[in-house]
């Protein structure tokens, strides 16, 4: 594993866990239910759960995301996919998402910001 990738991801995890910081939205943002590394043994794989925004066709849905960062992260973007087989705790993410920027079968998010327009800066 690239030590730079692990260092950056640990820093991002610390920012998430720190209460009352501008980058920590978990406590204030009810749309984000969960965002953590998938296991203690690999910081390169993350799991997220989000609520569908109110007043949209996605309202009421709970959507799981699989986030995989390569060893060259943050120089290259993570792969982010919607995952309908995900279950963390008591919440199951079985809702499938239908959106033009989401691959229907794989769930991969297809946005320039996660491809050509990616920047390691934040």
PDB file of C-alpha atoms in Angstrom:
ATOM      1  CA  UNK A   1       0.000   0.000   0.000  1.00  0.00           C
ATOM      2  CA  UNK A   2       1.170   3.494  -0.797  1.00  0.00           C
ATOM      3  CA  UNK A   3       1.880   5.247   2.483  1.00  0.00           C
ATOM      4  CA  UNK A   4       0.688   8.549   1.005  1.00  0.00           C
ATOM      5  CA  UNK A   5      -2.746   7.069   0.266  1.00  0.00           C
ATOM      6  CA  UNK A   6      -3.075   5.598   3.756  1.00  0.00           C
ATOM      7  CA  UNK A   7      -1.924   8.839   5.377  1.00  0.00           C
ATOM      8  CA  UNK A   8      -4.419  10.932   3.411  1.00  0.00           C
ATOM      9  CA  UNK A   9      -7.308   8.556   4.135  1.00  0.00           C
ATOM     10  CA  UNK A  10      -6.494   8.463   7.862  1.00  0.00           C
ATOM     11  CA  UNK A  11      -6.516  12.269   7.839  1.00  0.00           C
ATOM     12  CA  UNK A  12      -9.913  12.253   6.125  1.00  0.00           C
ATOM     13  CA  UNK A  13     -11.234   9.735   8.670  1.00  0.00           C
ATOM     14  CA  UNK A  14     -10.026  11.933  11.534  1.00  0.00           C
ATOM     15  CA  UNK A  15     -11.835  14.899   9.961  1.00  0.00           C
ATOM     16  CA  UNK A  16     -15.043  12.837   9.803  1.00  0.00           C
ATOM     17  CA  UNK A  17     -14.758  11.791  13.443  1.00  0.00           C
ATOM     18  CA  UNK A  18     -13.955  15.271  14.723  1.00  0.00           C
ATOM     19  CA  UNK A  19     -17.141  16.934  16.005  1.00  0.00           C
ATOM     20  CA  UNK A  20     -18.076  20.453  14.954  1.00  0.00           C
ATOM     21  CA  UNK A  21     -15.668  20.841  12.058  1.00  0.00           C
ATOM     22  CA  UNK A  22     -16.762  22.202   8.717  1.00  0.00           C
ATOM     23  CA  UNK A  23     -15.782  18.950   6.978  1.00  0.00           C
ATOM     24  CA  UNK A  24     -17.707  16.748   9.415  1.00  0.00           C
ATOM     25  CA  UNK A  25     -21.266  16.537   8.137  1.00  0.00           C
ATOM     26  CA  UNK A  26     -22.264  13.184   9.699  1.00  0.00           C
ATOM     27  CA  UNK A  27     -23.716  14.705  12.873  1.00  0.00           C
ATOM     28  CA  UNK A  28     -25.406  17.646  11.187  1.00  0.00           C
ATOM     29  CA  UNK A  29     -26.419  16.137   7.860  1.00  0.00           C
ATOM     30  CA  UNK A  30     -29.271  13.667   8.150  1.00  0.00           C
ATOM     31  CA  UNK A  31     -28.738  12.546   4.546  1.00  0.00           C
ATOM     32  CA  UNK A  32     -25.474  10.807   5.451  1.00  0.00           C
ATOM     33  CA  UNK A  33     -26.204   7.822   7.635  1.00  0.00           C
ATOM     34  CA  UNK A  34     -22.803   6.152   7.617  1.00  0.00           C
ATOM     35  CA  UNK A  35     -19.322   6.744   6.164  1.00  0.00           C
ATOM     36  CA  UNK A  36     -16.425   4.616   7.400  1.00  0.00           C
ATOM     37  CA  UNK A  37     -13.686   2.266   6.210  1.00  0.00           C
ATOM     38  CA  UNK A  38     -15.199  -1.133   5.380  1.00  0.00           C
ATOM     39  CA  UNK A  39     -12.847  -2.907   7.763  1.00  0.00           C
ATOM     40  CA  UNK A  40     -10.115  -2.096  10.248  1.00  0.00           C
ATOM     41  CA  UNK A  41      -7.582  -3.923   8.082  1.00  0.00           C
ATOM     42  CA  UNK A  42      -7.943  -1.785   4.939  1.00  0.00           C
ATOM     43  CA  UNK A  43      -8.372   1.963   4.864  1.00  0.00           C
ATOM     44  CA  UNK A  44      -8.546   1.873   1.045  1.00  0.00           C
ATOM     45  CA  UNK A  45     -12.111   0.469   1.033  1.00  0.00           C
ATOM     46  CA  UNK A  46     -14.968   2.513   2.473  1.00  0.00           C
ATOM     47  CA  UNK A  47     -18.703   2.009   2.943  1.00  0.00           C
ATOM     48  CA  UNK A  48     -21.333   4.743   2.917  1.00  0.00           C
ATOM     49  CA  UNK A  49     -25.087   4.926   3.342  1.00  0.00           C
ATOM     50  CA  UNK A  50     -27.092   7.938   2.251  1.00  0.00           C
ATOM     51  CA  UNK A  51     -30.760   8.864   2.297  1.00  0.00           C
ATOM     52  CA  UNK A  52     -32.538   9.890  -0.851  1.00  0.00           C
ATOM     53  CA  UNK A  53     -33.084  13.667  -0.843  1.00  0.00           C
ATOM     54  CA  UNK A  54     -36.590  14.797   0.129  1.00  0.00           C
ATOM     55  CA  UNK A  55     -38.942  15.960  -2.603  1.00  0.00           C
ATOM     56  CA  UNK A  56     -37.182  13.839  -5.234  1.00  0.00           C
ATOM     57  CA  UNK A  57     -37.963  10.435  -6.758  1.00  0.00           C
ATOM     58  CA  UNK A  58     -35.241   9.072  -4.429  1.00  0.00           C
ATOM     59  CA  UNK A  59     -36.960  10.254  -1.210  1.00  0.00           C
ATOM     60  CA  UNK A  60     -37.435   7.501   1.341  1.00  0.00           C
ATOM     61  CA  UNK A  61     -34.708   5.330  -0.171  1.00  0.00           C
ATOM     62  CA  UNK A  62     -31.523   4.320   1.597  1.00  0.00           C
ATOM     63  CA  UNK A  63     -28.626   3.853  -0.777  1.00  0.00           C
ATOM     64  CA  UNK A  64     -25.373   2.036  -0.123  1.00  0.00           C
ATOM     65  CA  UNK A  65     -22.081   3.114  -1.654  1.00  0.00           C
ATOM     66  CA  UNK A  66     -18.875   1.176  -2.074  1.00  0.00           C
ATOM     67  CA  UNK A  67     -15.797   3.417  -2.259  1.00  0.00           C
ATOM     68  CA  UNK A  68     -12.444   1.960  -3.321  1.00  0.00           C
ATOM     69  CA  UNK A  69      -9.324   4.092  -3.316  1.00  0.00           C
ATOM     70  CA  UNK A  70      -6.333   2.924  -5.310  1.00  0.00           C
ATOM     71  CA  UNK A  71      -2.807   2.877  -3.928  1.00  0.00           C
ATOM     72  CA  UNK A  72      -2.128   6.116  -5.824  1.00  0.00           C
ATOM     73  CA  UNK A  73      -4.996   7.977  -4.105  1.00  0.00           C
ATOM     74  CA  UNK A  74      -5.365  10.999  -3.910  1.00  0.00           C
ATOM     75  CA  UNK A  75      -3.555  11.468  -7.221  1.00  0.00           C
ATOM     76  CA  UNK A  76      -6.180   9.305  -8.905  1.00  0.00           C
ATOM     77  CA  UNK A  77      -9.903   9.259  -8.052  1.00  0.00           C
ATOM     78  CA  UNK A  78     -11.644   6.569  -6.038  1.00  0.00           C
ATOM     79  CA  UNK A  79     -14.109   4.204  -7.681  1.00  0.00           C
ATOM     80  CA  UNK A  80     -17.557   4.843  -6.235  1.00  0.00           C
ATOM     81  CA  UNK A  81     -20.468   2.496  -6.885  1.00  0.00           C
ATOM     82  CA  UNK A  82     -23.993   2.225  -5.587  1.00  0.00           C
ATOM     83  CA  UNK A  83     -24.303  -1.186  -3.913  1.00  0.00           C
ATOM     84  CA  UNK A  84     -27.722  -2.790  -3.402  1.00  0.00           C
ATOM     85  CA  UNK A  85     -26.319  -5.787  -1.518  1.00  0.00           C
ATOM     86  CA  UNK A  86     -24.954  -3.714   1.355  1.00  0.00           C
ATOM     87  CA  UNK A  87     -26.047  -4.070   4.956  1.00  0.00           C
ATOM     88  CA  UNK A  88     -24.460  -2.288   7.901  1.00  0.00           C
ATOM     89  CA  UNK A  89     -26.067  -2.716  11.282  1.00  0.00           C
ATOM     90  CA  UNK A  90     -29.836  -2.856  11.010  1.00  0.00           C
ATOM     91  CA  UNK A  91     -30.120  -0.838   7.792  1.00  0.00           C
ATOM     92  CA  UNK A  92     -30.248  -2.698   4.489  1.00  0.00           C
ATOM     93  CA  UNK A  93     -29.470  -0.858   1.267  1.00  0.00           C
ATOM     94  CA  UNK A  94     -31.569  -2.735  -1.243  1.00  0.00           C
ATOM     95  CA  UNK A  95     -32.915   0.287  -3.113  1.00  0.00           C
ATOM     96  CA  UNK A  96     -31.660   0.435  -6.695  1.00  0.00           C
ATOM     97  CA  UNK A  97     -30.944   3.901  -8.040  1.00  0.00           C
ATOM     98  CA  UNK A  98     -32.008   4.974 -11.508  1.00  0.00           C
ATOM     99  CA  UNK A  99     -30.104   8.026 -12.727  1.00  0.00           C
ATOM    100  CA  UNK A 100     -28.382   8.985 -16.009  1.00  0.00           C
ATOM    101  CA  UNK A 101     -24.995   9.340 -14.243  1.00  0.00           C
ATOM    102  CA  UNK A 102     -25.202   5.913 -12.606  1.00  0.00           C
ATOM    103  CA  UNK A 103     -24.458   2.756 -14.572  1.00  0.00           C
ATOM    104  CA  UNK A 104     -27.643   0.663 -14.438  1.00  0.00           C
ATOM    105  CA  UNK A 105     -25.945  -2.711 -13.896  1.00  0.00           C
ATOM    106  CA  UNK A 106     -22.687  -1.958 -12.065  1.00  0.00           C
ATOM    107  CA  UNK A 107     -23.870   1.042 -10.014  1.00  0.00           C
ATOM    108  CA  UNK A 108     -20.694   2.957 -10.902  1.00  0.00           C
ATOM    109  CA  UNK A 109     -20.984   6.727 -10.784  1.00  0.00           C
ATOM    110  CA  UNK A 110     -20.066   8.254 -14.139  1.00  0.00           C
ATOM    111  CA  UNK A 111     -19.070  11.881 -13.556  1.00  0.00           C
ATOM    112  CA  UNK A 112     -16.123  13.856 -14.933  1.00  0.00           C
ATOM    113  CA  UNK A 113     -15.174  14.903 -11.399  1.00  0.00           C
ATOM    114  CA  UNK A 114     -14.428  11.223 -10.716  1.00  0.00           C
ATOM    115  CA  UNK A 115     -12.474  10.852 -13.951  1.00  0.00           C
ATOM    116  CA  UNK A 116     -10.826  13.541 -16.128  1.00  0.00           C
ATOM    117  CA  UNK A 117     -11.657  16.462 -13.839  1.00  0.00           C
ATOM    118  CA  UNK A 118     -10.412  14.783 -10.644  1.00  0.00           C
ATOM    119  CA  UNK A 119      -8.190  16.849  -8.356  1.00  0.00           C
ATOM    120  CA  UNK A 120      -6.477  15.662  -5.165  1.00  0.00           C
ATOM    121  CA  UNK A 121      -6.981  19.106  -3.605  1.00  0.00           C
ATOM    122  CA  UNK A 122      -9.779  19.780  -1.104  1.00  0.00           C
TER     123      UNK A 122
END
